[in-house]
CSV table of C-alpha atoms in Angstrom, one decimal:
chain,number,residue,atom,x,y,z
A,89,MET,CA,-13.3,17.2,-9.7
A,90,THR,CA,-10.2,19.4,-9.4
A,91,ASP,CA,-7.6,18.1,-11.7
A,92,GLU,CA,-4.7,16.6,-9.3
A,93,LEU,CA,-1.9,17.9,-11.4
A,94,ASN,CA,-3.0,21.4,-11.3
A,95,LEU,CA,-2.5,22.2,-7.9
A,96,SER,CA,-1.2,25.7,-7.4
A,97,ALA,CA,1.8,26.2,-5.3
A,98,ASN,CA,-0.6,28.3,-3.0
A,99,GLN,CA,-2.7,25.6,-2.4
A,100,LEU,CA,0.5,22.8,-1.9
A,101,ASP,CA,1.4,25.4,0.7
A,102,ALA,CA,-2.0,25.5,2.4
A,103,LEU,CA,-2.0,21.6,2.6
A,104,ARG,CA,1.4,21.6,3.9
A,105,GLU,CA,0.1,24.1,6.8
A,106,ILE,CA,-2.9,21.8,7.8
A,107,GLY,CA,-0.3,18.9,7.8
A,108,ASN,CA,2.1,20.7,9.9
A,109,VAL,CA,-0.7,21.7,12.5
A,110,GLY,CA,-2.2,18.6,12.4
A,111,ALA,CA,1.0,17.0,12.7
A,112,GLY,CA,2.1,19.1,15.5
A,113,ASN,CA,-0.9,18.2,17.6
A,114,SER,CA,-0.3,14.5,17.0
A,115,ALA,CA,3.5,14.9,18.2
A,116,THR,CA,2.3,16.7,21.3
A,117,ALA,CA,-0.2,13.9,22.1
A,118,LEU,CA,2.2,11.3,21.5
A,119,SER,CA,4.5,13.1,23.7
A,120,GLN,CA,2.0,13.2,26.4
A,121,VAL,CA,1.1,9.8,26.1
A,122,ILE,CA,4.9,8.3,26.3
A,123,ASN,CA,6.3,11.3,28.6
A,124,ARG,CA,9.1,11.9,25.6
A,125,ARG,CA,9.8,14.7,23.7
A,126,ILE,CA,8.6,13.8,19.9
A,127,ASP,CA,10.1,15.8,17.2
A,128,MET,CA,8.4,16.1,13.6
A,129,ASN,CA,9.8,17.1,10.3
A,130,VAL,CA,8.0,19.8,7.7
A,131,PRO,CA,5.3,17.9,6.4
A,132,LYS,CA,6.1,16.8,2.8
A,133,VAL,CA,3.0,17.1,0.4
A,134,ALA,CA,3.5,15.9,-2.9
A,135,LEU,CA,1.6,14.5,-5.6
A,136,VAL,CA,3.4,11.1,-6.4
A,137,PRO,CA,2.7,8.1,-8.8
A,138,LEU,CA,1.2,5.4,-6.9
A,139,GLU,CA,3.8,2.7,-7.9
A,140,VAL,CA,6.5,5.2,-6.0
A,141,VAL,CA,4.6,5.3,-2.9
A,142,PRO,CA,6.2,2.1,-1.3
A,143,ASP,CA,9.6,3.4,-2.0
A,144,LEU,CA,8.7,6.3,0.6
A,145,VAL,CA,8.2,4.0,3.6
A,146,GLY,CA,11.8,2.0,2.9
A,147,GLY,CA,10.5,-0.1,0.1
A,148,PRO,CA,8.0,-2.4,-0.4
A,149,ASP,CA,9.3,-5.3,1.1
A,150,ALA,CA,10.6,-3.8,4.4
A,151,VAL,CA,8.6,-5.0,7.7
A,152,VAL,CA,6.4,-2.3,9.1
A,153,VAL,CA,3.7,-1.8,11.6
A,154,GLY,CA,0.6,-0.2,9.9
A,155,ILE,CA,-2.7,1.1,11.5
A,156,PHE,CA,-5.1,2.3,9.5
A,157,LEU,CA,-8.1,4.0,10.0
A,158,ARG,CA,-10.6,5.3,7.6
A,159,VAL,CA,-11.7,8.8,7.7
A,160,TYR,CA,-15.4,9.4,7.3
A,161,GLY,CA,-17.5,12.9,6.8
A,162,LYS,CA,-17.4,15.8,3.8
A,163,ALA,CA,-14.0,14.6,2.7
A,164,PRO,CA,-13.2,10.9,3.1
A,165,SER,CA,-9.7,10.0,3.4
A,166,ASN,CA,-7.6,7.4,4.8
A,167,ILE,CA,-5.0,7.6,7.3
A,168,LEU,CA,-2.2,5.2,7.8
A,169,PHE,CA,0.6,5.4,10.7
A,170,LEU,CA,3.6,3.4,9.7
A,171,LEU,CA,6.4,2.4,12.1
A,172,PRO,CA,9.3,0.4,11.3
A,173,GLN,CA,9.1,-3.3,13.2
A,174,LYS,CA,11.9,-2.1,15.7
A,175,SER,CA,10.2,1.3,16.2
A,176,ALA,CA,6.7,-0.2,17.1
A,177,PHE,CA,8.3,-2.7,19.5
A,178,TYR,CA,10.3,-0.1,21.0
A,179,LEU,CA,7.0,2.0,21.4
A,180,VAL,CA,5.2,-0.9,23.3
A,181,ASP,CA,7.9,-1.4,25.7
A,182,THR,CA,7.7,2.4,26.2
A,183,LEU,CA,3.7,2.3,26.2
A,184,MET,CA,3.8,-0.7,28.6
A,185,GLY,CA,6.5,0.2,31.0
A,186,LYS,CA,8.7,-2.6,30.2
A,187,PRO,CA,12.8,-2.7,29.6
A,188,HIS,CA,13.6,-1.7,25.9
A,189,GLY,CA,14.5,-4.8,23.5
A,190,GLU,CA,11.6,-7.2,25.8
A,191,THR,CA,9.1,-7.0,23.0
A,192,ASN,CA,9.9,-8.9,20.0
A,193,SER,CA,6.8,-9.9,18.8
A,194,LEU,CA,3.2,-8.3,19.0
A,195,ASP,CA,0.5,-9.6,21.3
A,196,PHE,CA,-3.3,-9.1,21.8
A,197,MET,CA,-2.5,-6.3,24.3
A,198,ASP,CA,0.3,-4.7,22.5
A,199,GLU,CA,-1.6,-4.4,19.1
A,200,SER,CA,-4.5,-2.7,21.4
A,201,ALA,CA,-1.9,-0.2,22.8
A,202,LEU,CA,-0.5,0.3,19.4
A,203,MET,CA,-4.1,0.8,18.2
A,204,GLU,CA,-4.7,3.4,20.8
A,205,ILE,CA,-2.3,5.3,19.8
A,206,GLY,CA,-3.1,5.6,16.2
A,207,ASN,CA,-6.8,6.8,17.5
A,208,ILE,CA,-4.9,9.2,19.5
A,209,LEU,CA,-2.8,10.8,16.6
A,210,SER,CA,-5.7,10.8,14.2
A,211,GLY,CA,-7.9,12.3,16.7
A,212,ALA,CA,-5.4,15.4,17.2
A,213,TYR,CA,-4.7,15.5,13.7
A,214,LEU,CA,-8.3,15.6,12.6
A,215,ASN,CA,-9.0,18.5,15.3
A,216,ALA,CA,-6.4,20.9,13.6
A,217,PHE,CA,-7.9,19.9,10.3
A,218,PHE,CA,-11.3,20.8,11.5
A,219,THR,CA,-9.6,24.3,12.6
A,220,PHE,CA,-8.7,25.1,9.1
A,221,THR,CA,-11.2,23.8,7.1
A,222,LYS,CA,-14.2,23.4,9.4
A,223,ILE,CA,-14.5,20.0,7.9
A,224,THR,CA,-15.7,17.8,10.4
A,225,MET,CA,-14.0,14.2,10.0
A,226,LEU,CA,-14.5,11.2,11.7
A,227,PRO,CA,-11.9,8.2,11.8
A,228,SER,CA,-13.1,4.7,11.7
A,229,ILE,CA,-11.9,2.1,14.6
A,230,PRO,CA,-8.3,1.4,14.0
A,231,ALA,CA,-6.9,-1.8,12.2
A,232,LEU,CA,-3.3,-3.0,12.6
A,233,ALA,CA,-1.3,-5.4,10.6
A,234,MET,CA,2.3,-6.1,10.5
A,235,ASP,CA,3.7,-7.3,7.3
A,236,MET,CA,5.6,-5.9,4.5
A,237,ALA,CA,5.2,-2.0,3.5
A,238,GLY,CA,4.2,-2.4,-0.1
A,239,ALA,CA,1.3,-4.9,1.1
A,240,LEU,CA,-0.1,-2.5,3.7
A,241,LEU,CA,0.0,0.3,1.4
A,242,ASN,CA,-2.1,-1.7,-1.1
A,243,VAL,CA,-5.0,-1.0,1.0
A,244,VAL,CA,-4.7,2.8,0.4
A,245,LEU,CA,-3.5,2.7,-3.4
A,246,ALA,CA,-6.1,0.5,-4.7
A,247,GLN,CA,-8.9,2.6,-3.6
A,248,LEU,CA,-6.7,5.6,-5.1
A,249,GLY,CA,-6.3,3.5,-8.4
A,250,GLN,CA,-9.7,3.2,-9.6
A,251,MET,CA,-9.5,7.3,-9.9
A,252,GLY,CA,-5.9,8.0,-11.1
A,253,ASP,CA,-2.6,7.1,-11.3
A,254,GLN,CA,-1.3,9.6,-8.5
A,255,ALA,CA,-1.7,9.9,-4.6
A,256,LEU,CA,-1.8,13.1,-3.0
A,257,VAL,CA,0.4,12.5,0.2
A,258,ILE,CA,0.5,14.3,3.4
A,259,GLU,CA,3.5,12.8,5.1
A,260,THR,CA,4.9,14.1,8.3
A,261,GLU,CA,7.8,12.0,10.2
A,262,PHE,CA,8.0,11.7,14.0
A,263,LEU,CA,11.0,10.9,16.3
A,264,SER,CA,11.5,10.5,19.6
A,265,GLU,CA,14.2,12.4,21.4
A,266,ASP,CA,16.3,9.1,22.5
A,267,ASP,CA,15.5,8.1,18.5
A,268,GLY,CA,14.1,4.8,19.8
A,269,ILE,CA,10.8,5.6,18.0
A,270,ASN,CA,10.2,6.8,14.4
A,271,GLY,CA,7.1,6.5,12.7
A,272,GLN,CA,5.5,8.2,9.4
A,273,PHE,CA,2.0,9.6,9.4
A,274,PHE,CA,0.1,9.8,6.2
A,275,LEU,CA,-3.0,11.5,5.2
A,276,VAL,CA,-4.2,10.3,2.2
A,277,PRO,CA,-7.5,12.2,0.7
A,278,ASP,CA,-9.5,10.2,-1.4
A,279,PRO,CA,-9.4,11.7,-5.2
A,280,GLY,CA,-12.9,13.3,-4.8
A,281,SER,CA,-12.0,15.0,-1.1
A,282,LEU,CA,-9.4,16.9,-2.6
A,283,GLU,CA,-11.3,19.6,-4.3
A,284,THR,CA,-13.4,19.8,-1.0
A,285,ILE,CA,-10.6,20.4,0.9
A,286,ILE,CA,-8.8,22.8,-1.2
A,287,LYS,CA,-12.3,24.7,-1.3
A,288,ALA,CA,-12.6,25.0,2.4
A,289,VAL,CA,-9.3,26.4,2.6
A,290,GLY,CA,-10.1,29.1,0.1
A,291,VAL,CA,-6.9,29.3,-1.4
A,292,GLU,CA,-6.7,30.2,-5.5
B,236,MET,CA,24.6,-13.3,-16.2
B,237,ALA,CA,21.3,-14.7,-14.1
B,238,ASP,CA,19.7,-11.2,-13.7
B,239,LEU,CA,17.2,-10.0,-11.3
B,240,ILE,CA,14.4,-8.2,-13.1
B,241,ARG,CA,12.5,-6.2,-10.7
B,242,VAL,CA,8.5,-5.1,-11.5
B,243,GLY,CA,6.8,-2.3,-9.8
B,244,MET,CA,3.4,-2.1,-8.9
B,245,ALA,CA,1.0,-2.0,-11.8
B,246,ASP,CA,3.5,-2.8,-14.1
B,247,TYR,CA,5.0,-5.9,-15.8
B,248,LYS,CA,8.5,-7.2,-17.5
B,249,VAL,CA,8.8,-10.2,-19.8
B,250,GLY,CA,12.5,-12.0,-20.4
B,251,SER,CA,13.7,-15.3,-20.9
B,252,ALA,CA,16.0,-17.7,-19.1
B,253,PRO,CA,18.7,-17.2,-16.9
B,254,SER,CA,16.8,-14.3,-15.8
B,255,THR,CA,14.4,-14.4,-12.9
B,256,ILE,CA,11.5,-11.7,-12.1
B,257,ILE,CA,10.4,-10.4,-8.9
B,258,SER,CA,8.0,-7.8,-7.5
B,259,TYR,CA,8.0,-7.0,-3.8
B,260,GLY,CA,5.2,-6.6,-1.1
B,261,LEU,CA,2.1,-7.7,-2.7
B,262,GLY,CA,-0.7,-7.4,-0.5
B,263,SER,CA,-4.6,-7.3,-2.2
B,264,CYS,CA,-2.3,-7.1,-5.8
B,265,ILE,CA,-2.0,-10.0,-7.9
B,266,GLY,CA,1.3,-11.4,-9.4
B,267,ILE,CA,0.4,-13.5,-12.7
B,268,SER,CA,3.1,-15.3,-14.3
B,269,LEU,CA,3.1,-16.9,-17.8
B,270,TYR,CA,6.1,-19.2,-18.9
B,271,ASP,CA,6.6,-21.2,-22.2
B,272,PRO,CA,8.6,-24.0,-20.7
B,273,GLN,CA,10.3,-25.1,-23.9
B,274,THR,CA,11.6,-21.5,-25.1
B,275,LYS,CA,11.8,-20.5,-21.4
B,276,VAL,CA,10.4,-17.3,-22.2
B,277,GLY,CA,8.0,-15.7,-19.5
B,278,GLY,CA,6.7,-12.6,-17.7
B,279,LEU,CA,5.1,-11.4,-14.6
B,280,LEU,CA,2.6,-8.8,-14.0
B,281,HIS,CA,1.8,-6.9,-10.9
B,282,ILE,CA,-2.0,-6.0,-10.9
B,283,MET,CA,-3.7,-3.7,-8.6
B,284,LEU,CA,-7.3,-3.9,-9.5
B,285,PRO,CA,-9.3,-6.4,-11.2
B,286,ASP,CA,-11.6,-4.3,-14.0
B,287,SER,CA,-10.4,-1.3,-15.8
B,288,THR,CA,-14.0,-0.5,-17.0
B,289,GLN,CA,-14.9,0.0,-13.4
B,290,ALA,CA,-12.7,2.8,-13.0
B,291,ARG,CA,-11.4,6.2,-14.7
B,292,PRO,CA,-9.6,6.0,-17.9
B,293,THR,CA,-5.9,5.7,-17.5
B,294,ASP,CA,-2.3,5.9,-19.1
B,295,ASN,CA,-1.7,2.7,-17.5
B,296,PRO,CA,-3.2,-0.7,-18.4
B,297,ALA,CA,-1.1,-2.6,-16.3
B,298,LYS,CA,-2.8,-1.4,-13.5
B,299,PHE,CA,-6.0,-3.8,-14.3
B,300,ALA,CA,-6.0,-7.8,-14.9
B,301,ASP,CA,-8.3,-7.1,-17.8
B,302,THR,CA,-6.3,-5.0,-19.7
B,303,GLY,CA,-2.6,-5.9,-18.2
B,304,LEU,CA,-2.9,-9.7,-19.3
B,305,PRO,CA,-3.5,-9.1,-22.7
B,306,LEU,CA,-0.6,-6.9,-23.0
B,307,MET,CA,1.7,-9.2,-21.2
B,308,LEU,CA,0.8,-12.1,-23.5
B,309,ARG,CA,1.4,-9.9,-26.5
B,310,ASP,CA,5.1,-9.1,-25.3
B,311,VAL,CA,6.0,-12.9,-24.2
B,312,LEU,CA,4.4,-13.9,-27.4
B,313,ALA,CA,6.9,-11.4,-29.4
B,314,GLN,CA,9.8,-13.0,-27.4
B,315,GLY,CA,9.2,-16.2,-28.9
B,316,ALA,CA,6.6,-18.3,-26.4
B,317,VAL,CA,3.7,-20.3,-27.8
B,318,LYS,CA,0.5,-19.8,-26.8
B,319,THR,CA,-0.6,-22.9,-26.6
B,320,ARG,CA,2.3,-24.1,-24.3
B,321,LEU,CA,1.8,-21.2,-21.8
B,322,VAL,CA,1.2,-21.9,-18.4
B,323,ALA,CA,0.1,-19.3,-15.9
B,324,LYS,CA,0.5,-18.9,-11.9
B,325,ILE,CA,-0.9,-16.5,-9.7
B,326,ALA,CA,-0.5,-15.1,-6.1
B,327,GLY,CA,-1.5,-12.3,-3.9
B,328,GLY,CA,-4.9,-11.1,-3.4
B,329,ALA,CA,-5.0,-11.0,0.6
B,330,GLN,CA,-6.9,-8.8,2.6
B,331,MET,CA,-4.3,-7.0,4.6
B,332,PHE,CA,-6.6,-5.4,7.5
B,333,ALA,CA,-9.2,-7.0,9.4
B,334,PHE,CA,-12.5,-4.8,9.4
B,335,GLN,CA,-16.0,-5.9,10.3
B,336,ASN,CA,-17.9,-3.9,7.8
B,337,ALA,CA,-15.3,-4.8,4.9
B,338,THR,CA,-16.0,-2.4,2.2
B,339,ASP,CA,-15.8,-3.6,-1.6
B,340,ILE,CA,-12.3,-2.2,-2.0
B,341,MET,CA,-11.4,-4.1,1.3
B,342,ARG,CA,-12.3,-7.3,-0.4
B,343,VAL,CA,-10.3,-5.8,-3.7
B,344,GLY,CA,-7.8,-9.0,-3.2
B,345,SER,CA,-10.2,-11.7,-3.6
B,346,ARG,CA,-11.8,-9.7,-6.6
B,347,ASN,CA,-8.6,-9.4,-8.1
B,348,ALA,CA,-8.2,-13.2,-7.8
B,349,GLU,CA,-11.4,-13.6,-9.4
B,350,ALA,CA,-10.6,-11.5,-12.1
B,351,ALA,CA,-7.2,-12.9,-12.9
B,352,LYS,CA,-8.4,-16.5,-13.3
B,353,LYS,CA,-11.5,-15.4,-15.4
B,354,ILE,CA,-9.0,-13.3,-17.9
B,355,LEU,CA,-6.5,-15.8,-18.1
B,356,LYS,CA,-9.9,-18.5,-18.9
B,357,GLU,CA,-10.7,-16.0,-21.6
B,358,LEU,CA,-7.5,-15.7,-23.1
B,359,GLY,CA,-7.0,-19.8,-23.0
B,360,ILE,CA,-4.1,-20.0,-21.1
B,361,LYS,CA,-4.1,-22.5,-18.5
B,362,LEU,CA,-3.7,-21.7,-14.7
B,363,ILE,CA,-1.6,-24.5,-13.1
B,364,ALA,CA,-1.1,-23.1,-9.5
B,365,GLU,CA,-2.1,-20.7,-6.9
B,366,ASP,CA,-1.7,-18.9,-3.8
B,367,THR,CA,-4.1,-16.5,-3.1
B,368,GLY,CA,-6.1,-14.8,0.1
B,369,GLY,CA,-5.0,-14.9,3.4
B,370,THR,CA,-3.9,-11.9,5.5
B,371,TYR,CA,-0.3,-11.3,4.9
B,372,GLY,CA,2.0,-10.1,2.6
B,373,ARG,CA,3.8,-11.9,-0.1
B,374,THR,CA,6.9,-10.9,-2.3
B,375,VAL,CA,6.7,-13.4,-5.9
B,376,SER,CA,9.0,-14.4,-8.3
B,377,ILE,CA,9.5,-16.5,-11.4
B,378,ASP,CA,12.6,-18.2,-12.3
B,379,LEU,CA,12.6,-18.4,-16.0
B,380,ASN,CA,15.0,-21.3,-16.1
B,381,ASP,CA,12.4,-23.6,-15.0
B,382,GLY,CA,9.2,-21.9,-14.3
B,383,VAL,CA,9.3,-22.1,-10.4
B,384,TYR,CA,7.3,-19.5,-8.8
B,385,LYS,CA,8.4,-18.6,-5.6
B,386,VAL,CA,6.5,-17.0,-2.6
B,387,LYS,CA,8.1,-15.2,0.2
B,388,THR,CA,6.0,-14.2,3.5
B,389,ILE,CA,7.2,-12.6,6.8
B,390,ASP,CA,5.5,-14.9,9.0
B,391,LYS,CA,4.7,-18.0,6.8
B,392,GLY,CA,8.1,-18.8,5.6
B,393,GLU,CA,8.7,-19.4,1.7
B,394,LYS,CA,7.1,-21.9,-0.9
B,395,THR,CA,7.0,-22.5,-4.3
B,396,ILE,CA,4.1,-23.3,-6.6
């Protein structure tokens, strides 16, 4: 297995570029669904100690909506799309054609709509991933929960924790033009998947 | 004077009254407290995984129930706790996302809870309260003045165990 600590600058750049195109696809898909412009930042690619990951999303006790997908294929990974609670409600209002501010809890239909957003984002992201790496990746059915960010991240971190003390995180932030919606999209490859991805990218 | 000591994931802290030790946002993780009511010395350990022998070697023993608990025990004893008086409480071990075919790692919460209980038993420490399982996150704290273990949730309110 590639030592995660020894990724070269070029390899990190390649991962960032994959993240960039993947997130670009996702942002376009999302903006088509909600009919609003979606901006995104340049993806951050970083190896971070596991215990620091909750701080990337506003602290372990920040209330967020998390949409989680397991990614199957040659490079098994996890996808986690996190939205601050307020953002998730705003997105539901937008999707359901309700006036903004109407949604203040999630019913079954709302959850289903948000999970579909998770599906769309992940599909678009993984398509780009395939273009770069020729690795086919299939997302599972999404699962959704609204709770403390730290608690939701446990799902991903416990998996990584069996293999090491660090997570490779490819993270993109989305922001809608009216500032109502922001979210963070994480692709977290399983430790063993990193080598497969790096090899497929073909960068030393 | 009553300071709040924060414990991150895969870490532990020990202290004494009037401090409170707190850990935020536990999902499948478990917060294990030890407390000696007489000296008011105690600690809080935030584990991620049940068993270090099923994982790669790590620099961080506090990640696992089996390696983290003996370490915290050593440190609370060093601060003046007496082992026969120590009592333990645990909370956490949720399954945050409901999947139809939950793999082992999805069920890590219940495995964490089992491991915590098993290791406490092996160390001869009495478990006097627990709040484990469910599908929701918890913020946990132990007040070293009285050993009250508080569990806060988003939807299910706050309780003490």
